[in-house]
Amino acid sequence: MASQFTKPRLKKFLSYYRPHRRIFLADLFFALLSAGCTLLIPLVSGYMTGTVLAQWGAGAAQKLLAAALLLAALAAVKVASNVVYAYFGHAMGAKMEQTMREELFRHYESLSFGFHARNGTGRLMTVLSNDLSNMTELFHHGPEDLLMTAVKFAGAFAIMLRLHVPLTLLVFAALPFLGLTTLHADRRMEARQLENRRQLSDMNEYAEDTLSGIRTVIAFGKEDAHAARFAQKNRRYTAGKCLYYKLEAEFYETLRAYPQLLTTLVVIFGSLFITGGSLSAATLVTFLLYAGTLSEPINTLLNFLNLFEQGKASFIRFMEMIELRPAVAEPEHPAALPHPKGDICFEHVSFHYEDSDENVLEDVSFCIGSGQTVAFAGSSGIGKTTVVSLIARFYDACSGRVLIDGADIRTLSLRTLRQTVGIVQQEVYIFNGTIRENIRYGREDATDAEIVEAAKLAGLHGFITSLAHGYDSLVGTKGIMLSGGQRQRLSIARLFLKDPKILILDEATSALDYESEAVVQRSIERLKKDRTTILIAHRLSTVRSADKIFVLADRRIAEAGTHEALLRRDGVYARLCRLGHLQ
């Protein structure tokens, strides 16, 4: 096995069989029964030609009939066994795929924002769909194919050995050569298969990115540029597949020629042994039947090797995902936060992203009292969003501590923390479904009356009732049927249901026109009541009413105070106002 198929990974591979032991054993039993029938059919045929027909006499007709009936019974059992193990195998594979898909999906959800920023949806979906399908084929066909091949080869070798030792050794002499060829081809094909998977993921990721932004593509007239880039990736992927098919053809056709080679060897050397008197014509016929029968396990082996190459590459990619540990880990013994107040403190916090050694924040310390409204100001890219991402624990601080009500947030369960913190972002994600379902996303057990009340508080109820289907109206993919302001108010309605103690408004109205902003701002003012509120905005009207403004510069808190106090200080904040960074 390749070095990437390590012992822990093999153990993980085998663990998916454990819940389906019974169906797995039934699958192998009927596969074994089918292989046994395949081995017995040439023996019965040889008996008919070498014994019954060659020594025709009294009772020969009855023997011939009995042998014919036995042949028919063996053929019927073989067909029935094939049907049963094919069903059991596919059913087991489907259930294993279901388990793996659910495990991988939950694992995706546990990984950090940084991981999802580095890996596009297309790449993740390739593993979740294509790779899991390839693995399923290997999971259910692999054991039965290996068992049937081993039994048929070993059985045929044993039977042929009893018939004629020298001829058997001659016809099986090519097996070591085939084994070495298989190992060599396996390494080359695995490397090519892994590269093909990477290229397919890259192509899918680019297609998903382009189609998600198709409006922008069309608006800028970039269709030809994107089509050319996609065609380049597609050609690279196709060239890789063609190279794999070349390796596959060379190997498989060589292996597929083995039964013909066996038949040729049996005919040539069998004729010599007949001439020498050590082999009868009837035995030679039986040998030829077994040589023909070996084409079946050869084809089974070829099918297994094809599935193995595809499934192994897919399993390696699956394990590379599963083995990734979440950058933000759930504490082993989470602390309780039964009645959150909303106090927030940063103690000497420094932070940099995974792909960079340069700090975004450096030795940042501040405190926000329960119920306060504070704003973070500073030039673009200075780290304002990073601050609130650390509060919500989308990332962990590289050094220092972030505290809520005196508790280090790394000691709180992620569910408790995320229930305490609510965020309204500039880009709101609306799921494809009804308005009711999207508002209920704030709290799954919310009643219809609570949903209506939340919509009223968000200033959305009048719009909803004007629709033909009201709260059951579909919003379309990403909420395309709603305006920007309506999407923002829907997200605010979610938060009224969630009822977090800490509210983060990350440039929540910066993408809206002034009329929509005014409507949304009224909803936000209602939402802010009795909550600790953190504002990130570029508009002066949004931040000037804050109880306190923290000004970020040079990776630190450069200034803090009210709007008026900071203007009098004539420092960084005053300069931002003069330069129009806060308007």
XYZ file of C-alpha atoms in Angstrom:
583
model
C 0.000 0.000 0.000
C 1.102 3.557 -0.585
C 2.690 5.433 2.279
C -0.324 7.734 2.536
C -2.535 4.753 3.393
C -1.175 4.612 6.938
C -2.185 2.289 9.782
C -4.445 4.899 11.489
C -6.121 5.597 8.158
C -6.606 1.884 7.520
C -8.122 1.573 10.998
C -10.452 4.462 10.175
C -11.351 2.783 6.869
C -12.268 -0.476 8.618
C -14.276 1.322 11.314
C -17.010 2.145 8.795
C -17.743 -1.582 8.398
C -18.366 -2.124 12.118
C -22.034 -0.958 12.259
C -22.844 -3.139 9.246
C -21.133 -6.387 10.274
C -24.146 -8.606 9.605
C -24.866 -7.340 6.132
C -21.115 -7.426 5.397
C -20.834 -11.085 6.416
C -23.934 -11.951 4.363
C -22.376 -10.149 1.401
C -19.145 -12.181 1.736
C -21.038 -15.458 2.238
C -22.964 -15.135 -1.016
C -19.840 -13.934 -2.828
C -18.067 -17.068 -1.556
C -21.018 -19.223 -2.636
C -20.876 -17.714 -6.123
C -17.118 -18.356 -6.333
C -17.628 -21.970 -5.224
C -20.204 -22.537 -7.966
C -17.797 -21.069 -10.523
C -15.121 -23.594 -9.462
C -17.462 -26.595 -9.494
C -18.962 -25.977 -12.952
C -15.761 -26.964 -14.903
C -15.361 -30.063 -12.688
C -18.886 -31.225 -13.500
C -18.344 -30.385 -17.174
C -15.085 -32.349 -17.130
C -16.855 -35.282 -15.505
C -19.514 -35.228 -18.242
C -16.964 -35.208 -21.072
C -14.135 -37.215 -19.515
C -16.098 -39.879 -17.677
C -19.718 -40.137 -18.792
C -19.290 -39.529 -22.524
C -15.881 -41.215 -22.792
C -17.112 -44.348 -21.031
C -20.631 -44.575 -22.389
C -22.455 -47.597 -21.194
C -25.284 -48.804 -18.984
C -26.616 -46.026 -16.773
C -24.603 -43.364 -18.637
C -27.764 -41.526 -19.701
C -28.895 -41.200 -16.080
C -25.426 -39.976 -15.057
C -25.478 -37.448 -17.887
C -28.918 -36.192 -16.832
C -27.855 -35.939 -13.181
C -24.718 -34.012 -14.176
C -26.781 -31.701 -16.397
C -29.221 -31.023 -13.563
C -26.297 -30.347 -11.194
C -24.836 -27.918 -13.749
C -28.186 -26.118 -13.997
C -28.481 -25.998 -10.196
C -24.948 -24.595 -9.846
C -25.684 -21.963 -12.485
C -28.948 -21.029 -10.743
C -27.280 -20.778 -7.316
C -24.503 -18.688 -8.832
C -26.968 -16.244 -10.406
C -29.048 -16.028 -7.212
C -25.891 -15.478 -5.126
C -24.736 -12.747 -7.496
C -28.086 -10.969 -7.164
C -28.085 -11.211 -3.371
C -24.494 -10.109 -2.786
C -24.861 -7.302 -5.331
C -27.856 -5.965 -3.375
C -26.287 -6.444 0.063
C -23.057 -4.852 -1.088
C -24.690 -1.787 -2.599
C -27.020 -1.344 0.385
C -24.067 -1.547 2.784
C -22.071 0.895 0.649
C -24.939 3.384 0.576
C -25.276 3.276 4.382
C -21.528 3.713 4.846
C -21.566 6.649 2.437
C -24.407 8.191 4.446
C -22.351 7.895 7.643
C -19.239 9.392 6.041
C -21.144 12.237 4.385
C -22.788 13.244 7.670
C -19.449 13.004 9.504
C -17.672 15.105 6.897
C -20.448 17.716 6.767
C -20.374 18.156 10.554
C -16.583 18.349 10.390
C -16.790 21.102 7.767
C -19.035 23.025 10.147
C -16.508 22.667 12.989
C -13.571 24.078 11.016
C -12.485 27.674 11.369
C -13.346 30.722 9.301
C -9.754 30.641 8.075
C -10.209 27.157 6.642
C -13.366 28.173 4.777
C -11.654 31.325 3.528
C -8.855 29.196 2.025
C -11.101 26.445 0.606
C -13.919 27.288 -1.777
C -17.305 25.582 -1.764
C -16.528 23.772 -5.030
C -13.474 22.087 -3.493
C -15.392 20.970 -0.411
C -18.348 19.721 -2.473
C -16.016 17.599 -4.649
C -14.941 15.633 -1.587
C -18.492 15.490 -0.211
C -19.945 14.107 -3.450
C -17.472 12.682 -6.018
C -14.897 11.347 -3.574
C -17.454 9.758 -1.257
C -19.121 8.021 -4.226
C -15.761 6.595 -5.306
C -15.078 5.420 -1.764
C -18.475 3.719 -1.538
C -17.737 1.650 -4.632
C -14.446 0.516 -3.103
C -16.034 -0.163 0.293
C -18.661 -2.557 -0.973
C -16.977 -4.077 -4.052
C -13.451 -4.291 -2.649
C -13.824 -7.086 -0.045
C -16.101 -9.249 -2.192
C -13.908 -8.798 -5.294
C -10.755 -9.716 -3.368
C -12.436 -12.726 -1.730
C -13.849 -14.061 -5.006
C -10.566 -13.547 -6.848
C -8.546 -15.274 -4.108
C -10.988 -18.211 -3.831
C -11.234 -18.718 -7.593
C -7.482 -18.524 -8.142
C -6.644 -20.721 -5.138
C -9.455 -23.183 -5.939
C -8.528 -23.422 -9.607
C -4.834 -23.848 -8.722
C -5.623 -26.635 -6.212
C -7.942 -28.502 -8.581
C -5.595 -28.165 -11.562
C -2.686 -29.269 -9.359
C -4.537 -32.501 -8.581
C -5.179 -33.051 -12.278
C -1.604 -32.465 -13.524
C 1.203 -30.848 -11.501
C 3.707 -29.912 -14.265
C 1.099 -28.309 -16.513
C -0.373 -26.376 -13.553
C 3.015 -24.975 -12.532
C 3.726 -23.931 -16.119
C 0.454 -22.055 -16.631
C 0.702 -20.262 -13.264
C 4.362 -19.288 -13.704
C 3.341 -15.842 -15.016
C 1.634 -14.861 -11.739
C 4.755 -13.381 -10.013
C 5.365 -11.219 -13.089
C 1.759 -10.001 -12.950
C 2.124 -9.227 -9.226
C 5.218 -7.056 -9.775
C 3.524 -5.311 -12.707
C 0.500 -4.584 -10.518
C 2.597 -3.011 -7.725
C 4.530 -0.820 -10.163
C 1.402 0.308 -12.009
C -0.389 0.985 -8.706
C 2.186 3.605 -7.649
C 2.089 5.424 -10.990
C -1.707 5.364 -11.227
C -2.198 6.513 -7.613
C 0.011 9.578 -8.164
C -1.888 10.453 -11.339
C -5.276 9.864 -9.701
C -4.459 12.182 -6.772
C -3.333 14.903 -9.155
C -6.527 14.470 -11.188
C -8.580 14.905 -8.009
C -6.755 18.131 -7.180
C -7.320 19.451 -10.693
C -11.019 18.514 -10.568
C -11.410 20.338 -7.243
C -9.643 23.392 -8.635
C -11.901 23.421 -11.712
C -15.090 22.951 -9.636
C -14.027 25.687 -7.216
C -13.442 28.128 -10.082
C -16.777 27.239 -11.711
C -18.622 27.691 -8.392
C -16.916 31.037 -7.775
C -17.710 32.306 -11.280
C -21.335 31.177 -11.251
C -21.883 32.632 -7.767
C -20.711 35.994 -9.073
C -22.331 35.716 -12.511
C -24.023 39.108 -12.194
C -20.667 40.800 -11.723
C -19.146 38.765 -14.552
C -21.898 39.863 -16.954
C -21.943 43.450 -15.697
C -18.221 43.818 -16.446
C -18.415 41.889 -19.722
C -15.908 39.300 -18.510
C -17.681 36.203 -19.849
C -14.949 35.419 -22.404
C -12.158 35.856 -19.862
C -13.805 33.522 -17.373
C -14.676 31.006 -20.094
C -11.057 31.007 -21.252
C -9.766 30.504 -17.710
C -12.261 27.684 -17.116
C -11.311 26.098 -20.456
C -7.634 26.199 -19.426
C -8.389 24.397 -16.166
C -10.686 21.965 -17.971
C -7.991 21.178 -20.579
C -5.418 20.589 -17.822
C -7.823 18.220 -16.065
C -8.653 16.411 -19.327
C -4.954 16.012 -20.184
C -4.390 14.472 -16.745
C -7.296 12.080 -17.258
C -5.962 11.050 -20.659
C -2.567 10.290 -19.130
C -4.291 8.207 -16.458
C -6.286 6.366 -19.123
C -3.025 5.608 -20.962
C -1.505 4.063 -17.824
C -4.776 2.262 -17.164
C -4.983 0.852 -20.696
C -1.374 -0.377 -20.661
C -1.850 -2.132 -17.348
C -5.372 -3.480 -17.709
C -4.977 -4.790 -21.226
C -1.788 -6.584 -20.196
C -3.612 -8.185 -17.292
C -6.664 -8.914 -19.397
C -4.491 -10.909 -21.818
C -3.536 -13.346 -19.049
C -6.445 -15.805 -19.617
C -5.569 -15.955 -23.331
C -1.943 -16.591 -22.343
C -3.084 -19.389 -20.024
C -5.175 -20.974 -22.765
C -2.220 -20.836 -25.173
C 0.126 -22.403 -22.612
C -2.412 -25.134 -21.805
C -2.866 -25.994 -25.495
C 0.871 -25.984 -26.298
C 2.195 -27.820 -23.255
C -0.944 -29.932 -22.851
C -0.477 -31.274 -26.370
C 3.142 -32.165 -25.530
C 2.036 -33.956 -22.345
C -0.665 -35.859 -24.290
C 1.978 -36.916 -26.814
C 4.173 -38.049 -23.934
C 1.274 -40.026 -22.477
C 1.107 -38.245 -19.103
C -2.117 -36.342 -19.852
C -5.445 -37.464 -21.292
C -7.515 -35.480 -23.758
C -10.382 -35.287 -21.246
C -8.074 -33.771 -18.598
C -6.819 -31.285 -21.191
C -10.433 -30.233 -21.847
C -10.927 -29.685 -18.096
C -7.720 -27.629 -17.989
C -8.993 -25.509 -20.877
C -12.288 -24.966 -19.063
C -10.405 -23.753 -15.978
C -8.170 -21.532 -18.094
C -11.338 -19.964 -19.509
C -12.872 -19.758 -16.054
C -9.872 -17.749 -14.799
C -10.895 -14.885 -17.104
C -13.719 -14.194 -14.622
C -11.472 -13.607 -11.559
C -9.087 -11.651 -13.784
C -11.937 -9.336 -14.766
C -13.008 -9.163 -11.106
C -9.436 -8.266 -10.148
C -9.319 -5.593 -12.854
C -12.569 -4.131 -11.545
C -11.151 -4.119 -8.016
C -7.901 -2.453 -9.089
C -9.815 0.266 -10.934
C -12.036 0.881 -7.889
C -8.994 0.704 -5.611
C -7.123 3.421 -7.505
C -10.117 5.754 -7.535
C -11.294 4.891 -4.025
C -7.812 5.116 -2.476
C -7.187 8.581 -3.928
C -10.619 9.693 -2.738
C -10.088 8.181 0.717
C -6.756 10.009 1.078
C -8.485 13.315 0.246
C -11.327 12.458 2.641
C -8.856 11.688 5.439
C -6.899 14.878 4.753
C -10.121 16.746 5.511
C -11.187 14.626 8.498
C -7.721 14.841 10.065
C -7.798 18.642 10.075
C -8.292 19.827 13.613
C -10.536 22.864 14.216
C -8.426 25.964 14.901
C -11.116 26.997 17.411
C -11.540 23.999 19.714
C -14.418 23.173 22.039
C -13.150 23.194 25.663
C -12.921 19.762 27.271
C -14.788 20.951 30.388
C -16.773 24.062 29.377
C -17.611 26.656 31.998
C -21.179 27.856 32.491
C -22.475 31.344 31.750
C -26.027 31.020 33.099
C -26.975 34.707 33.226
C -24.709 36.687 30.863
C -24.490 40.429 31.516
C -22.370 41.455 28.531
C -19.127 42.739 30.089
C -16.217 42.394 27.627
C -12.478 42.741 28.290
C -9.416 42.307 26.079
C -6.252 41.632 28.076
C -3.018 42.160 26.072
C -4.445 40.495 22.977
C -2.283 39.928 19.907
C -3.435 38.207 16.756
C -2.262 37.250 13.285
C -3.925 35.092 10.639
C -2.680 31.574 9.886
C -1.152 32.489 6.540
C 0.830 35.430 7.932
C 3.338 36.091 10.722
C 2.524 39.803 10.844
C 0.223 40.820 13.691
C -3.080 42.491 12.859
C -3.563 43.346 16.555
C -0.742 43.778 19.046
C -1.051 43.986 22.832
C -4.621 45.323 22.673
C -6.387 45.941 26.004
C -9.774 47.529 26.687
C -13.003 46.925 28.611
C -16.664 47.426 27.677
C -19.267 47.613 30.424
C -22.573 45.780 30.360
C -25.221 47.695 28.407
C -22.714 50.131 26.857
C -22.706 51.064 23.185
C -19.168 51.389 21.870
C -17.777 51.941 18.394
C -14.514 50.954 16.759
C -13.115 53.424 14.247
C -10.038 53.391 12.059
C -8.931 53.207 8.467
C -9.887 50.220 6.300
C -8.010 46.996 7.051
C -6.779 48.192 10.427
C -8.384 45.307 12.368
C -11.858 46.475 13.429
C -13.599 43.348 12.119
C -10.834 41.215 13.604
C -11.713 42.557 17.059
C -15.339 41.457 16.820
C -14.323 38.136 15.227
C -12.239 37.446 18.335
C -15.182 38.310 20.611
C -17.392 35.814 18.751
C -14.424 33.394 18.742
C -14.376 32.922 15.007
C -10.624 32.963 15.635
C -8.580 32.534 18.819
C -6.156 35.187 20.032
C -2.506 34.244 19.478
C -1.681 35.673 22.914
C -3.619 37.377 25.688
C -7.215 36.738 26.731
C -10.712 37.778 25.693
C -13.140 37.781 28.630
C -16.933 37.896 28.813
C -18.293 38.538 32.300
C -14.824 37.694 33.634
C -14.679 34.268 31.945
C -12.051 33.487 29.305
C -14.139 32.733 26.215
C -11.915 29.718 25.477
C -13.399 28.087 28.589
C -16.998 28.552 27.386
C -18.779 26.098 25.128
C -19.068 27.431 21.583
C -22.854 27.067 21.751
C -23.019 29.176 24.925
C -20.730 31.821 23.461
C -22.521 32.053 20.123
C -25.864 32.255 21.940
C -24.513 35.198 23.960
C -23.201 37.076 20.907
C -25.363 38.230 17.977
C -23.966 39.744 14.772
C -25.484 41.854 12.004
C -23.044 42.016 9.118
C -22.864 44.057 5.952
C -23.387 40.920 3.861
C -26.397 39.054 5.215
C -26.904 35.423 4.209
C -30.506 34.433 3.587
C -31.222 30.732 3.059
C -33.375 29.455 0.222
C -36.782 28.901 1.798
C -39.651 30.910 3.257
C -39.514 34.136 5.253
C -40.883 32.249 8.262
C -38.079 29.646 8.074
C -35.420 32.330 7.777
C -36.671 34.302 10.797
C -37.037 31.092 12.840
C -33.343 30.494 12.191
C -32.798 32.803 15.190
C -34.472 30.269 17.492
C -35.765 26.950 16.245
C -38.465 26.541 18.885
C -39.995 29.986 18.239
C -43.786 30.049 17.833
C -45.511 31.736 14.900
C -46.621 34.532 17.240
C -43.015 35.137 18.325
C -41.914 35.205 14.686
C -44.545 37.841 13.880
C -43.505 39.902 16.921
C -39.834 39.724 15.860
C -40.768 40.861 12.348
C -42.740 43.776 13.788
C -39.784 44.848 15.952
C -37.548 44.651 12.861
C -39.990 46.786 10.851
C -40.643 43.969 8.395
C -44.195 42.855 9.232
C -45.951 45.346 6.921
C -43.901 44.254 3.929
C -44.440 40.566 4.681
C -48.227 40.870 4.987
C -48.346 42.686 1.639
C -47.013 39.545 -0.080
C -49.459 37.020 -1.542
C -48.189 34.201 0.686
C -47.161 36.331 3.652
C -44.699 34.620 5.951
C -44.716 31.559 3.706
C -43.361 33.525 0.741
C -40.184 32.094 -0.805
C -37.136 34.379 -0.736
C -35.072 32.603 -3.432
C -31.413 31.619 -3.356
C -29.449 33.972 -1.071
C -32.638 36.009 -0.595
C -32.610 37.273 -4.188
C -36.331 38.146 -4.001
C -35.639 40.699 -1.226
C -33.964 44.086 -1.341
C -30.808 44.823 0.641
C -32.752 46.632 3.355
C -35.299 43.830 3.616
C -32.534 41.252 3.988
C -30.958 43.330 6.759
C -34.255 43.660 8.603
C -34.852 39.923 8.268
C -31.450 39.299 9.886
C -32.410 41.717 12.665
C -35.678 39.819 13.193
C -33.585 36.670 13.678
C -31.626 38.426 16.411
C -34.788 39.569 18.196
C -35.655 35.862 18.461
C -32.124 34.864 19.457
C -32.033 37.609 22.117
C -28.231 37.821 22.576
C -26.755 39.875 25.402
C -23.938 41.185 23.184
C -24.797 42.748 19.842
C -22.189 43.339 17.126
C -23.070 45.582 14.170
C -20.314 45.131 11.593
C -20.948 47.931 9.056
C -24.533 46.697 8.995
C -25.928 49.636 6.980
C -22.931 50.686 4.872
C -24.238 48.988 1.707
C -27.715 50.546 1.942
C -29.087 53.747 0.471
C -30.035 56.507 2.933
C -33.754 55.686 2.898
C -33.177 51.981 3.587
C -30.528 52.856 6.162
C -32.988 55.019 8.072
C -35.540 52.181 8.233
C -32.925 49.617 9.273
C -31.415 52.039 11.797
C -34.768 52.343 13.588
C -34.893 48.535 13.859
C -31.341 48.489 15.179
C -32.154 51.079 17.851
C -34.924 48.821 19.149
C -32.559 45.824 19.038
C -29.822 47.663 20.987
C -32.004 48.203 24.034
C -30.558 46.566 27.180
C -27.675 44.989 25.257
C -23.939 45.595 25.091
C -23.538 46.917 21.551
C -20.389 47.120 19.442
C -20.497 49.246 16.294
C -18.150 49.095 13.324
C -18.992 51.716 10.752
C -17.554 54.247 8.359
C -20.421 56.705 8.794
C -20.016 59.409 11.406
C -23.751 59.362 12.118
C -23.443 55.734 13.256
C -20.499 56.107 15.647
C -20.944 59.594 17.115
C -23.811 58.494 19.396
C -21.704 55.726 20.982
C -20.941 55.928 24.693
C -17.310 55.384 23.825
C -15.248 55.200 20.631
C -12.084 53.076 20.374
C -9.753 54.247 17.605
C -7.434 51.629 16.086
C -4.080 52.612 14.576
C -0.749 50.795 14.226
C -2.323 47.526 15.449
C -3.285 49.059 18.814
C -5.957 51.155 20.523
C -4.570 54.602 19.788
C -7.371 56.637 21.371
C -10.594 56.127 23.317
C -13.355 58.534 24.319
C -16.589 60.146 23.216
C -16.987 61.777 19.829
C -16.641 65.278 21.246
C -13.665 64.405 23.464
C -11.795 62.795 20.578
C -12.399 65.810 18.331
C -11.017 68.108 21.032
C -7.962 65.863 21.348
C -7.270 66.461 17.636
C -5.557 63.102 17.151
C -6.158 60.102 14.923
C -9.963 60.245 15.160
C -10.101 63.946 14.321
C -7.825 63.335 11.337
C -10.095 60.496 10.107
C -13.060 62.866 10.291
C -11.190 65.615 8.374
C -9.992 63.194 5.688
C -13.555 61.930 5.168
C -12.948 58.374 6.431
C -15.894 59.038 8.737
C -18.634 60.919 6.918
